[in-house]
XYZ file of C-alpha atoms in Angstrom:
766
model
C 23.903 -1.147 123.081
C 23.491 2.449 121.968
C 19.983 3.884 122.328
C 18.441 6.374 119.889
C 17.013 9.641 121.155
C 13.490 8.249 121.326
C 14.654 5.391 123.525
C 16.124 7.800 126.039
C 13.233 10.239 126.201
C 10.400 7.803 125.508
C 8.670 10.417 123.377
C 6.421 9.534 120.484
C 7.620 9.972 116.929
C 6.537 13.358 115.641
C 5.008 12.578 112.246
C 3.274 9.675 110.547
C 5.960 9.652 107.849
C 8.717 9.277 110.428
C 6.753 6.582 112.240
C 6.326 4.576 109.023
C 10.103 4.258 108.673
C 11.090 4.039 112.330
C 11.928 0.341 111.990
C 14.280 0.959 109.085
C 16.038 3.911 110.757
C 16.612 2.133 114.081
C 17.160 -1.423 112.806
C 20.578 -1.909 114.420
C 19.365 -0.764 117.824
C 16.281 -2.988 117.588
C 18.332 -6.049 116.678
C 20.927 -5.381 119.386
C 18.193 -5.202 122.008
C 16.401 -8.312 120.776
C 19.635 -10.311 120.580
C 20.281 -9.827 124.315
C 17.666 -12.541 124.923
C 18.590 -15.785 126.712
C 19.075 -18.981 124.731
C 20.219 -22.496 125.558
C 24.030 -22.502 125.775
C 23.890 -18.915 124.451
C 23.407 -20.455 121.011
C 21.476 -17.393 119.734
C 19.312 -19.327 117.232
C 17.789 -16.315 115.478
C 18.141 -14.125 112.444
C 16.462 -10.881 111.424
C 15.322 -9.421 108.148
C 14.700 -5.695 107.915
C 12.208 -3.905 105.701
C 11.287 -0.226 105.569
C 8.211 -0.723 107.740
C 8.723 -4.046 109.499
C 11.378 -6.364 110.853
C 11.106 -10.139 110.652
C 12.383 -12.598 113.242
C 13.481 -15.966 111.833
C 14.717 -19.011 113.692
C 18.122 -20.350 112.671
C 18.070 -24.187 112.917
C 21.824 -24.331 112.267
C 22.250 -23.128 115.837
C 19.695 -25.461 117.403
C 21.266 -27.600 120.107
C 21.279 -31.365 119.698
C 19.218 -31.903 122.846
C 16.316 -30.075 121.196
C 15.163 -32.452 118.423
C 11.795 -30.793 117.762
C 13.028 -27.215 118.179
C 10.981 -26.326 121.260
C 13.862 -24.673 123.096
C 14.888 -22.872 119.908
C 11.433 -21.314 119.613
C 11.368 -20.389 123.306
C 14.652 -18.566 122.707
C 13.205 -16.825 119.658
C 10.185 -15.831 121.719
C 12.511 -14.190 124.241
C 14.177 -12.271 121.401
C 10.737 -11.239 120.176
C 9.895 -9.663 123.522
C 13.190 -7.744 123.442
C 12.286 -6.513 119.967
C 8.865 -5.396 121.205
C 10.410 -3.572 124.161
C 12.845 -1.783 121.847
C 9.965 -0.615 119.642
C 8.191 0.654 122.777
C 11.293 2.667 123.628
C 10.888 4.493 120.323
C 7.495 5.793 121.418
C 5.349 3.304 119.480
C 3.147 0.335 120.191
C 4.636 -2.765 118.493
C 2.330 -4.569 116.060
C 3.219 -8.280 116.113
C 2.108 -10.814 113.525
C 3.026 -14.172 115.083
C 3.817 -17.031 112.672
C 2.510 -14.934 109.769
C 3.205 -17.248 106.838
C 2.496 -20.984 107.009
C 4.671 -21.584 103.957
C 7.656 -19.953 105.725
C 8.136 -22.268 108.661
C 11.214 -20.489 109.981
C 9.502 -17.116 110.062
C 8.605 -16.571 113.710
C 7.121 -13.098 113.679
C 6.827 -9.846 111.791
C 6.994 -6.673 113.903
C 6.072 -3.164 112.806
C 5.550 0.166 114.563
C 1.950 0.962 115.435
C 0.261 3.842 117.160
C 2.292 6.427 119.029
C 2.486 5.712 122.775
C 5.176 6.856 125.228
C 7.115 4.222 127.143
C 6.075 3.764 130.782
C 8.284 3.721 133.852
C 8.572 -0.046 134.305
C 9.310 -0.559 130.605
C 12.051 2.082 130.847
C 13.566 0.240 133.829
C 13.370 -3.065 131.987
C 15.091 -1.546 128.976
C 17.884 -0.295 131.249
C 18.218 -3.837 132.657
C 18.724 -5.424 129.230
C 22.557 -5.061 129.224
C 23.082 -6.637 132.653
C 20.358 -9.311 132.613
C 22.082 -12.678 132.546
C 21.556 -16.336 133.341
C 22.975 -16.692 136.832
C 25.102 -19.773 137.475
C 27.196 -18.495 140.375
C 26.411 -18.000 144.080
C 23.426 -15.883 145.049
C 23.592 -13.076 147.596
C 21.783 -13.815 150.888
C 18.616 -11.867 151.459
C 14.905 -11.762 150.678
C 13.448 -10.660 147.379
C 11.822 -7.217 147.148
C 8.253 -7.163 148.428
C 5.658 -7.727 145.740
C 8.166 -8.820 143.105
C 6.977 -12.432 142.785
C 3.376 -11.358 142.290
C 4.540 -8.872 139.683
C 6.416 -11.603 137.826
C 3.303 -13.767 137.786
C 1.359 -10.871 136.308
C 4.062 -10.486 133.635
C 3.679 -14.125 132.617
C -0.111 -13.866 132.500
C 0.125 -10.780 130.298
C 2.078 -12.851 127.747
C -0.340 -15.791 127.754
C 1.680 -17.972 130.139
C 1.572 -18.943 133.809
C 4.372 -18.713 136.374
C 3.868 -21.253 139.173
C 6.076 -21.079 142.254
C 7.110 -24.374 143.839
C 6.522 -23.571 147.484
C 5.815 -26.797 149.366
C 8.659 -29.115 150.328
C 7.175 -32.238 148.727
C 6.764 -30.626 145.304
C 10.294 -29.232 145.434
C 11.687 -32.629 146.435
C 9.941 -34.249 143.476
C 11.249 -31.590 141.085
C 14.769 -31.907 142.497
C 14.666 -35.678 142.083
C 13.620 -35.397 138.436
C 16.267 -32.736 137.763
C 18.970 -34.843 139.428
C 18.058 -37.861 137.295
C 18.204 -35.715 134.152
C 21.610 -34.385 135.207
C 22.935 -37.904 135.761
C 21.734 -38.953 132.317
C 23.439 -35.924 130.815
C 26.693 -36.697 132.603
C 26.686 -40.219 131.153
C 25.577 -39.288 127.646
C 28.593 -38.681 125.376
C 26.350 -36.816 122.942
C 25.356 -34.320 125.637
C 28.970 -33.923 126.753
C 30.098 -33.284 123.185
C 27.372 -30.647 122.852
C 28.613 -28.897 125.989
C 32.155 -28.867 124.615
C 30.826 -27.351 121.428
C 29.193 -24.438 123.219
C 31.623 -23.655 126.062
C 34.414 -21.111 125.671
C 37.739 -20.825 127.461
C 38.917 -17.581 129.043
C 41.072 -16.876 125.992
C 38.226 -17.317 123.508
C 36.974 -14.304 121.553
C 33.801 -16.041 120.375
C 30.606 -14.047 120.752
C 28.374 -17.032 121.321
C 28.430 -19.986 123.677
C 28.961 -19.933 127.441
C 32.223 -18.199 128.456
C 34.454 -19.348 131.288
C 33.471 -16.326 133.390
C 29.871 -17.607 133.404
C 30.746 -21.207 134.305
C 30.589 -22.651 137.804
C 33.115 -25.117 139.129
C 31.436 -28.340 140.205
C 31.142 -28.657 143.981
C 29.784 -31.438 146.227
C 26.000 -31.679 146.272
C 25.807 -30.636 149.922
C 27.432 -27.300 149.019
C 24.564 -26.610 146.624
C 21.808 -27.416 149.088
C 18.544 -25.835 148.001
C 19.685 -25.495 144.402
C 18.617 -27.713 141.522
C 21.469 -29.540 139.750
C 23.102 -27.473 137.013
C 24.821 -28.750 133.899
C 28.478 -29.586 134.312
C 29.885 -27.161 131.761
C 33.423 -27.567 133.091
C 33.650 -31.337 132.389
C 36.825 -31.594 134.424
C 38.684 -29.095 132.241
C 39.200 -26.517 135.034
C 38.054 -23.660 132.831
C 35.203 -22.406 135.054
C 35.785 -19.047 136.716
C 32.749 -18.834 139.013
C 32.842 -20.399 142.482
C 30.226 -22.944 143.458
C 28.115 -23.068 146.567
C 26.974 -19.856 148.210
C 23.507 -18.838 149.328
C 20.668 -20.858 147.831
C 18.039 -19.291 145.560
C 15.035 -17.730 147.235
C 12.327 -18.982 144.888
C 11.798 -21.833 142.430
C 9.257 -21.503 139.634
C 7.970 -23.306 136.550
C 6.812 -21.359 133.491
C 3.782 -23.006 131.850
C 1.626 -22.613 128.776
C -1.843 -24.031 128.270
C -0.850 -25.598 124.945
C 2.348 -27.116 123.629
C 2.646 -25.965 120.031
C 4.899 -23.557 118.180
C 2.846 -20.496 119.099
C 2.846 -21.590 122.751
C 6.626 -21.908 122.751
C 6.973 -18.412 121.323
C 4.592 -17.065 123.987
C 6.601 -18.846 126.669
C 9.773 -17.172 125.409
C 8.170 -13.736 125.487
C 6.904 -14.354 129.013
C 10.328 -15.597 130.069
C 12.177 -12.510 128.867
C 9.575 -10.201 130.392
C 9.866 -11.983 133.743
C 13.676 -11.969 133.644
C 13.929 -8.289 132.741
C 11.442 -7.251 135.423
C 13.427 -9.240 137.992
C 16.697 -7.748 136.765
C 15.394 -4.241 137.484
C 15.635 -5.255 141.183
C 18.975 -7.048 140.709
C 17.232 -10.392 140.963
C 18.486 -12.970 138.505
C 17.541 -16.507 137.550
C 19.315 -19.732 136.909
C 17.510 -21.465 134.044
C 17.178 -25.236 134.119
C 16.445 -26.624 130.655
C 17.997 -30.057 131.130
C 14.955 -31.660 132.847
C 12.732 -30.383 130.012
C 14.712 -31.729 127.062
C 12.971 -35.088 127.181
C 9.241 -35.383 126.527
C 8.916 -38.044 129.213
C 10.514 -35.946 131.958
C 8.471 -32.913 130.921
C 5.321 -34.963 131.338
C 6.640 -36.316 134.639
C 7.222 -32.789 135.979
C 3.715 -31.812 134.968
C 2.184 -34.855 136.637
C 4.302 -34.913 139.794
C 3.761 -31.218 140.485
C 0.098 -31.270 139.329
C 0.775 -28.342 137.011
C -2.108 -26.804 135.030
C -0.209 -26.677 131.756
C 2.882 -27.735 129.812
C 6.185 -26.823 131.519
C 8.429 -24.699 129.299
C 11.116 -23.481 131.731
C 12.286 -24.111 135.290
C 13.748 -21.070 137.064
C 15.429 -20.416 140.403
C 15.540 -16.780 141.491
C 17.798 -14.940 143.905
C 19.645 -11.698 144.565
C 22.997 -11.085 142.895
C 25.056 -7.936 142.539
C 26.970 -8.780 139.410
C 26.549 -8.014 135.743
C 28.423 -10.874 134.105
C 26.335 -10.904 130.959
C 27.603 -12.983 128.043
C 28.642 -11.687 124.638
C 26.299 -11.541 121.686
C 26.937 -11.643 117.974
C 26.835 -8.249 116.280
C 23.790 -7.251 114.195
C 25.772 -7.703 110.981
C 25.926 -11.455 111.637
C 22.235 -11.657 112.416
C 20.691 -9.957 109.415
C 19.939 -10.975 105.851
C 19.499 -8.598 102.927
C 16.797 -6.035 103.406
C 13.454 -7.024 101.984
C 11.687 -5.527 99.030
C 8.184 -5.700 100.477
C 7.744 -2.417 102.335
C 3.992 -2.582 102.697
C 3.399 -6.314 102.957
C 1.757 -6.502 99.514
C 4.534 -8.499 97.950
C 6.070 -11.767 99.162
C 8.898 -11.460 101.644
C 11.864 -13.350 100.138
C 12.602 -16.815 101.409
C 15.714 -17.524 103.361
C 18.392 -18.691 100.983
C 18.703 -22.439 100.867
C 22.429 -21.808 101.222
C 21.856 -21.092 104.897
C 19.751 -24.175 105.585
C 21.092 -26.219 108.479
C 23.639 -28.869 107.672
C 24.755 -30.063 111.059
C 25.050 -33.780 111.778
C 23.248 -34.430 115.032
C 25.004 -36.657 117.500
C 26.811 -39.196 115.348
C 29.989 -38.994 117.424
C 28.111 -39.601 120.634
C 26.354 -42.653 119.249
C 29.633 -43.972 117.908
C 31.016 -43.764 121.424
C 28.209 -46.044 122.606
C 29.989 -48.826 120.718
C 33.450 -48.272 122.050
C 33.880 -45.489 124.606
C 36.986 -43.484 123.883
C 38.268 -39.990 124.411
C 36.976 -37.667 121.712
C 40.020 -36.046 120.072
C 40.136 -32.296 120.463
C 41.118 -29.920 117.687
C 44.611 -29.830 119.146
C 44.925 -33.621 118.931
C 44.276 -33.858 115.193
C 46.046 -32.268 112.245
C 44.332 -29.531 110.271
C 42.719 -29.959 106.897
C 44.943 -31.126 104.066
C 44.571 -31.423 100.305
C 45.758 -34.080 97.884
C 45.359 -34.658 94.180
C 42.683 -37.003 92.960
C 45.345 -39.396 91.730
C 46.517 -39.880 95.315
C 43.193 -41.362 96.380
C 44.644 -44.820 95.782
C 47.320 -44.011 98.379
C 44.535 -43.405 100.875
C 42.702 -46.606 99.957
C 45.939 -48.571 100.073
C 46.776 -47.296 103.544
C 43.353 -48.397 104.766
C 43.606 -51.790 103.081
C 47.039 -52.423 104.624
C 45.413 -52.142 108.019
C 43.305 -55.200 107.247
C 40.051 -53.529 106.156
C 37.718 -54.719 103.443
C 37.006 -51.754 101.169
C 33.353 -51.142 100.303
C 32.343 -48.219 98.133
C 30.124 -46.967 95.313
C 30.117 -48.844 92.010
C 27.844 -48.896 88.969
C 25.792 -52.060 89.070
C 22.437 -53.037 87.561
C 21.822 -49.545 86.223
C 22.341 -47.786 89.555
C 25.119 -46.635 91.851
C 25.279 -49.288 94.551
C 27.662 -50.242 97.352
C 29.972 -53.193 96.762
C 33.559 -54.335 97.255
C 36.200 -52.166 95.611
C 39.947 -52.518 95.259
C 41.007 -49.108 93.962
C 39.748 -45.713 92.831
C 39.288 -47.189 89.349
C 36.195 -49.015 90.634
C 34.437 -45.757 91.574
C 31.760 -44.253 89.273
C 34.036 -41.592 87.743
C 32.132 -39.127 85.597
C 28.687 -40.496 86.477
C 25.774 -39.004 88.372
C 22.122 -39.802 88.928
C 18.872 -37.944 88.379
C 16.156 -38.599 90.937
C 12.557 -37.600 91.459
C 9.479 -39.235 92.940
C 9.412 -42.765 91.530
C 12.271 -41.938 89.130
C 15.947 -42.870 89.016
C 18.363 -42.834 86.072
C 22.084 -42.542 85.511
C 23.710 -40.018 83.238
C 27.264 -39.038 82.468
C 28.706 -35.851 83.893
C 30.906 -33.458 81.967
C 33.762 -33.881 84.461
C 35.660 -36.670 86.148
C 34.055 -36.459 89.589
C 34.475 -39.677 91.542
C 31.690 -38.919 94.034
C 29.448 -36.729 91.892
C 26.245 -38.657 92.579
C 23.505 -38.771 95.186
C 22.575 -41.770 97.315
C 21.371 -44.878 95.506
C 19.125 -47.792 96.473
C 21.699 -49.324 98.824
C 22.589 -48.094 102.289
C 25.368 -49.099 104.645
C 22.706 -50.798 106.741
C 23.062 -53.938 104.655
C 26.605 -54.425 106.006
C 25.965 -53.550 109.652
C 22.450 -54.994 109.885
C 22.383 -57.603 107.077
C 19.092 -58.596 105.430
C 19.568 -62.154 106.699
C 21.538 -63.301 109.739
C 21.766 -66.339 111.969
C 21.323 -65.346 115.582
C 21.680 -68.753 117.205
C 24.229 -70.192 117.054
C 25.668 -66.689 116.649
C 26.978 -66.072 113.153
C 30.514 -64.762 113.220
C 31.211 -61.374 111.606
C 33.387 -61.195 108.494
C 37.058 -61.800 109.192
C 37.985 -58.437 107.663
C 36.357 -55.368 109.211
C 34.592 -53.013 106.812
C 35.961 -49.709 105.543
C 33.096 -47.712 104.088
C 34.243 -45.322 101.358
C 31.963 -42.452 100.359
C 29.565 -42.218 103.302
C 27.328 -39.162 103.001
C 26.401 -36.949 105.949
C 22.813 -38.211 105.968
C 24.128 -41.771 106.027
C 26.415 -40.983 108.951
C 23.364 -39.773 110.769
C 21.492 -42.942 109.799
C 24.306 -45.106 111.188
C 24.196 -43.083 114.398
C 20.452 -43.685 114.653
C 20.885 -47.423 114.199
C 23.663 -47.341 116.802
C 21.093 -45.983 119.231
C 18.578 -48.670 118.234
C 20.899 -51.655 118.505
C 23.457 -50.482 121.060
C 21.841 -47.752 123.112
C 19.692 -49.888 125.384
C 20.397 -52.220 128.223
C 20.784 -55.202 125.882
C 23.120 -54.636 122.962
C 22.798 -56.553 119.719
C 26.038 -58.584 119.535
C 25.663 -59.235 115.801
C 25.438 -55.516 114.996
C 28.064 -54.578 117.579
C 30.650 -56.967 116.142
C 30.343 -55.390 112.690
C 29.971 -51.798 113.824
C 32.759 -51.792 116.388
C 35.555 -52.201 113.863
C 34.194 -50.222 110.911
C 36.366 -47.491 109.375
C 34.410 -44.631 107.790
C 35.521 -42.291 105.027
C 32.828 -39.664 104.614
C 32.400 -37.569 101.483
C 30.644 -34.224 101.718
C 27.950 -33.675 99.132
C 28.591 -31.263 96.280
C 25.116 -31.586 94.808
C 21.666 -32.529 96.024
C 19.255 -34.853 94.298
C 15.702 -34.053 93.381
C 14.422 -35.972 96.413
C 17.052 -34.919 98.960
C 15.917 -32.999 102.034
C 18.711 -33.725 104.531
C 19.285 -30.002 105.166
C 15.814 -29.615 106.651
C 16.459 -32.652 108.897
C 19.780 -31.274 110.217
C 21.518 -34.302 108.702
C 23.648 -32.914 105.865
C 25.044 -32.157 103.392
C 28.250 -31.614 105.401
C 29.646 -34.262 107.744
C 30.802 -32.813 111.043
C 31.432 -35.908 113.186
C 31.128 -39.675 113.244
C 33.834 -40.311 110.628
C 37.491 -41.297 110.605
C 38.229 -39.175 107.524
C 36.001 -36.676 105.733
C 36.661 -35.750 102.108
C 35.367 -32.895 100.004
C 35.872 -33.347 96.270
C 37.006 -30.139 94.577
C 36.633 -29.889 90.813
C 38.209 -27.245 88.639
C 39.665 -26.719 85.224
C 41.765 -29.833 85.686
C 38.779 -32.100 86.093
C 38.623 -32.872 82.383
C 42.258 -33.931 82.463
C 41.459 -36.101 85.457
C 38.709 -37.760 83.462
C 41.040 -38.459 80.591
C 43.608 -40.034 82.873
C 45.819 -37.063 83.624
C 46.151 -36.031 87.217
C 44.881 -32.470 86.824
C 46.000 -30.336 89.730
C 42.567 -28.745 90.003
C 40.865 -32.066 90.691
C 41.681 -32.601 94.323
C 40.296 -33.577 97.692
C 40.260 -31.635 100.914
C 40.598 -34.112 103.781
C 39.912 -33.785 107.484
C 40.752 -36.395 110.118
C 38.041 -37.136 112.656
C 39.907 -39.746 114.685
C 43.489 -40.615 115.520
C 43.435 -43.634 113.204
C 42.116 -41.401 110.434
C 45.075 -39.085 110.985
C 47.429 -42.069 110.818
C 46.027 -43.054 107.426
C 46.345 -39.504 106.062
C 49.958 -39.453 107.201
C 50.689 -42.081 104.518
C 49.257 -39.947 101.704
C 51.092 -37.222 99.814
C 49.243 -34.159 101.077
C 49.707 -30.434 101.471
C 48.225 -28.220 104.191
C 44.909 -26.760 103.083
C 45.001 -23.041 102.417
C 42.198 -20.542 102.764
C 41.224 -20.932 99.075
C 40.900 -24.700 99.541
C 38.821 -24.355 102.700
C 36.652 -21.709 101.058
C 36.141 -23.906 98.007
C 35.138 -26.853 100.221
C 32.672 -24.686 102.097
C 31.204 -23.492 98.800
C 30.714 -27.110 97.700
C 28.457 -27.993 100.643
C 26.703 -24.623 100.567
C 25.817 -25.295 96.931
C 24.399 -28.680 97.889
C 22.406 -27.153 100.757
C 21.000 -24.535 98.409
C 19.883 -27.074 95.799
C 17.844 -29.497 97.920
C 14.998 -30.923 95.889
C 12.672 -31.228 98.886
C 12.256 -29.813 102.401
C 10.514 -31.271 105.421
C 8.128 -28.717 106.948
C 9.707 -27.334 110.103
C 6.890 -28.030 112.515
C 6.345 -29.894 115.734
C 5.922 -33.093 113.755
C 5.122 -35.195 116.776
C 2.154 -33.062 117.762
C 1.048 -32.648 114.149
C 0.931 -36.367 113.430
C -0.335 -37.656 116.765
C -3.134 -35.077 116.709
C -4.228 -36.135 113.219
C -4.759 -39.895 113.385
C -8.118 -39.453 111.639
C -7.018 -36.978 108.991
C -8.543 -37.690 105.542
C -5.066 -37.522 103.981
C -4.419 -41.043 105.267
C -7.205 -42.323 103.003
C -5.799 -40.354 100.091
C -2.308 -41.785 100.413
C -3.676 -45.291 101.057
C -5.382 -45.172 97.675
C -1.981 -44.674 96.060
C 0.204 -46.838 98.294
C 0.886 -50.387 97.075
C 2.112 -51.659 100.475
C 5.132 -52.967 98.568
C 7.547 -52.046 101.404
C 10.074 -50.494 99.008
C 10.356 -47.440 101.262
C 11.359 -49.484 104.291
C 13.771 -51.700 102.354
C 15.773 -48.754 100.986
C 15.522 -46.698 104.188
C 18.891 -46.491 105.983
C 17.291 -46.380 109.450
C 14.311 -48.790 109.362
C 15.106 -51.805 111.508
C 11.973 -53.986 111.549
C 12.767 -57.684 111.320
C 11.153 -61.061 111.757
C 12.643 -64.017 113.599
C 12.199 -67.644 112.584
C 13.230 -70.702 114.542
C 13.931 -73.900 112.669
C 14.693 -77.384 113.836
C 16.748 -79.425 111.422
C 18.905 -82.472 111.753
C 21.338 -80.793 109.406
C 20.995 -77.333 110.927
C 20.199 -75.962 107.485
C 19.037 -72.476 106.718
C 15.207 -72.491 106.504
C 15.378 -70.506 103.267
C 17.812 -72.949 101.722
C 20.621 -70.408 101.371
C 24.093 -71.897 101.038
C 26.540 -71.367 103.843
C 29.332 -72.903 105.883
C 28.861 -76.124 107.770
C 26.601 -75.642 110.767
C 26.170 -77.870 113.784
C 23.113 -80.053 113.879
C 20.278 -78.728 115.989
C 17.847 -75.814 116.149
C 18.715 -72.418 114.746
C 17.275 -68.926 114.923
C 17.365 -66.640 111.890
C 16.594 -62.950 111.516
C 15.405 -61.328 108.276
C 14.401 -57.806 107.370
C 10.689 -57.196 107.613
C 8.437 -54.190 107.090
C 5.548 -52.556 108.918
C 3.798 -52.506 105.535
C 3.352 -56.281 105.534
C 0.130 -57.719 106.917
C 1.873 -60.177 109.236
C 4.056 -57.526 110.866
C 1.247 -56.495 113.219
C -0.046 -60.034 113.746
C -1.149 -60.649 117.296
C -3.255 -63.431 118.723
C -5.944 -64.145 116.160
C -4.873 -61.832 113.354
C -3.152 -58.607 112.276
C -3.849 -55.331 114.065
C -3.264 -53.071 111.061
C -5.413 -54.558 108.328
C -5.759 -51.517 106.073
C -3.080 -49.804 103.997
C -4.219 -46.574 105.643
C -3.282 -47.807 109.103
C 0.035 -49.262 107.961
C 1.179 -46.102 106.169
C 0.072 -44.001 109.125
C 2.036 -46.236 111.485
C 5.177 -45.948 109.347
C 5.053 -42.177 108.940
C 4.052 -41.436 112.536
C 6.761 -43.675 113.930
C 9.392 -42.322 111.565
C 8.789 -38.650 112.331
C 7.129 -38.602 115.755
C 7.246 -41.517 118.168
C 10.740 -42.615 117.097
C 12.059 -39.637 119.046
C 10.226 -40.883 122.143
C 12.091 -44.169 121.861
C 15.530 -43.093 120.749
C 15.796 -39.327 121.154
C 15.968 -38.457 117.439
C 13.624 -38.643 114.452
C 13.900 -41.789 112.380
C 14.384 -39.872 109.133
C 17.598 -38.310 107.820
C 16.232 -36.760 104.633
C 18.093 -39.000 102.165
C 14.995 -39.161 99.903
C 15.289 -42.862 99.075
C 11.702 -43.572 100.102
C 10.520 -40.974 97.562
C 12.778 -42.065 94.703
C 12.118 -45.777 95.018
C 8.369 -45.606 95.638
C 6.727 -46.962 92.463
C 3.717 -44.737 93.164
C 5.900 -41.654 93.690
C 4.584 -40.962 97.201
C 6.499 -38.083 98.789
C 6.862 -38.098 102.582
C 7.439 -34.330 102.689
C 4.319 -33.712 100.602
C 2.184 -35.887 102.864
C 3.347 -34.045 105.983
C 2.747 -30.676 104.336
C -0.759 -31.734 103.276
C -1.668 -32.715 106.831
C -0.145 -29.504 108.191
C -2.091 -27.365 105.720
C -5.398 -28.522 107.227
C -4.316 -28.515 110.880
């Protein structure tokens, strides 16, 4: 990290003209300093945008870890980067002017920083700046010895100066309670395949040249608990791979602390991050380092438990353990060129700062592989286990379908039916909606022909794969047997993969699994298709659920169209109409081995990447990137509920087309013939009582019926229940939001009610 002259001398800039452009002239140095901030798994979830007089800090949700569904840890990390940016501006002889969360319409914009009045850097700030390169999250053994006198009080003052509180856990009972909570969180993480997959994603071997993630030299080999006496449990980054290079054990930390904020909103998280980096840098000036424990804080319940058990006067944002260490094993950071967007054209703040390109919106599927493993635990194939990407001509798609069918699967895919693209049985590629697409908007859906022969050139329709895994009607007792042929789903979108993963958590993630769902889900074969376009109601990118599938599939396809697409439409196998295919499981690789393929070259991979980037850039909607749980639970009495209730018909269309909604009703019937209470035909059933399950909706009056009558009588209360559960309290139950951004609830609402618009309206007044 090279420092400019002003950073070395700490002198003020000589003229007002120079000061006005100090940000622009020293942009690389400022970004390098800010990017040395800590982040969960060294994910570095930030970007910067430079203007002549100011620099903007943006969060980058593509790099948000899966254990952070509402983005709290991401914003804490960005807050730490913001303090580094402020310190770098101080080193140039100026007071930083910070505009926190300056634009409510730009939800990823964290702060705008400019150079203010001239002021020389002080001694402690100069020491903290010098500590930036060697400050690191300490996972190895500490050095025995006490901390420098007065340091802990100084760290508390640092936190207070940033609007936070640093509380030291000093009595044995409080520490024992914290250790117990941390140990339980660690055990849950060890057993959660989603968490283990996330660790694999962000850990680096000794040979890796990656400039993000946790390198082997910063990993600690797991040792028996007694060897880590006095130390809170740390994540097992090694996972039995023997890649860790740091020894375990050693001297325990000297102090344990919890960083708190009085509130628990986006601004509070950013303040916590600034306080954290200030505390860490001050400590590092004395060669005191901290191990950061985020695992106990990833779950809202355990965060509340820590607050209650330790009687803390605020919301816990970070748990730290401090000790001496004489090492400088800091981890690599991405260079400024990877962290910056184009320079802005608003030098004086009078014009709008450009929005982040939709092409860089997040399109990471959150946790589908882990939830799949809940059904049938199996070793997740590594990159070395599976072949690389391959390409095949569109005409060879029947070879793929044939290979799947020969393995005994029932093919289900998109077909044109009743004026829409629906899911039904298929036998070959000829059944697919070649050359057709759909146009969607609020309350609007229509088909139109494309000018090419795309087989998957449409958006999602009224059907979801839920109807096969969680059928609208099912007999629970006696248990209805699943279809003899397992399903092979052809054309599953990334948002739908995420929806299946969510329903896996609902039906299979608890102590009592649903045998009806499990029997269908366990054997399903999934062929995903990455989206090449986004519909007018799609917003999966803002929900981290698409448009690119990254896990949870057996095979993923990307349809590539070129000059040969017209020939493909006319029946000729144009070489430019092709598919790029990636195997996600061993059985997917076996199927691809029976197809005439060629290894994918860089042009093919680049073209596939461009396809999903185009879809990400053309989303018709976006969910506001806010703490939705706090927003909705704090606004139960917002007047917007009355406004939407006046438009809502309580027809339940939104819940019927939703791929994640799982409400159902159960009916018991006694019949001498054992007949279905609805009179539906079926196979012979034994005489006696039966229990049947049918889809239901929270929009129906009877859904909230308790003794004496329904609880939610008004449309207002029912819509509020649906939206609040979908976007807020669902995460409390299952660890993820209940929405994947597919847009079906918007398209198929006869009143055209838009879930993203309703959230934005509430946020605008909050």
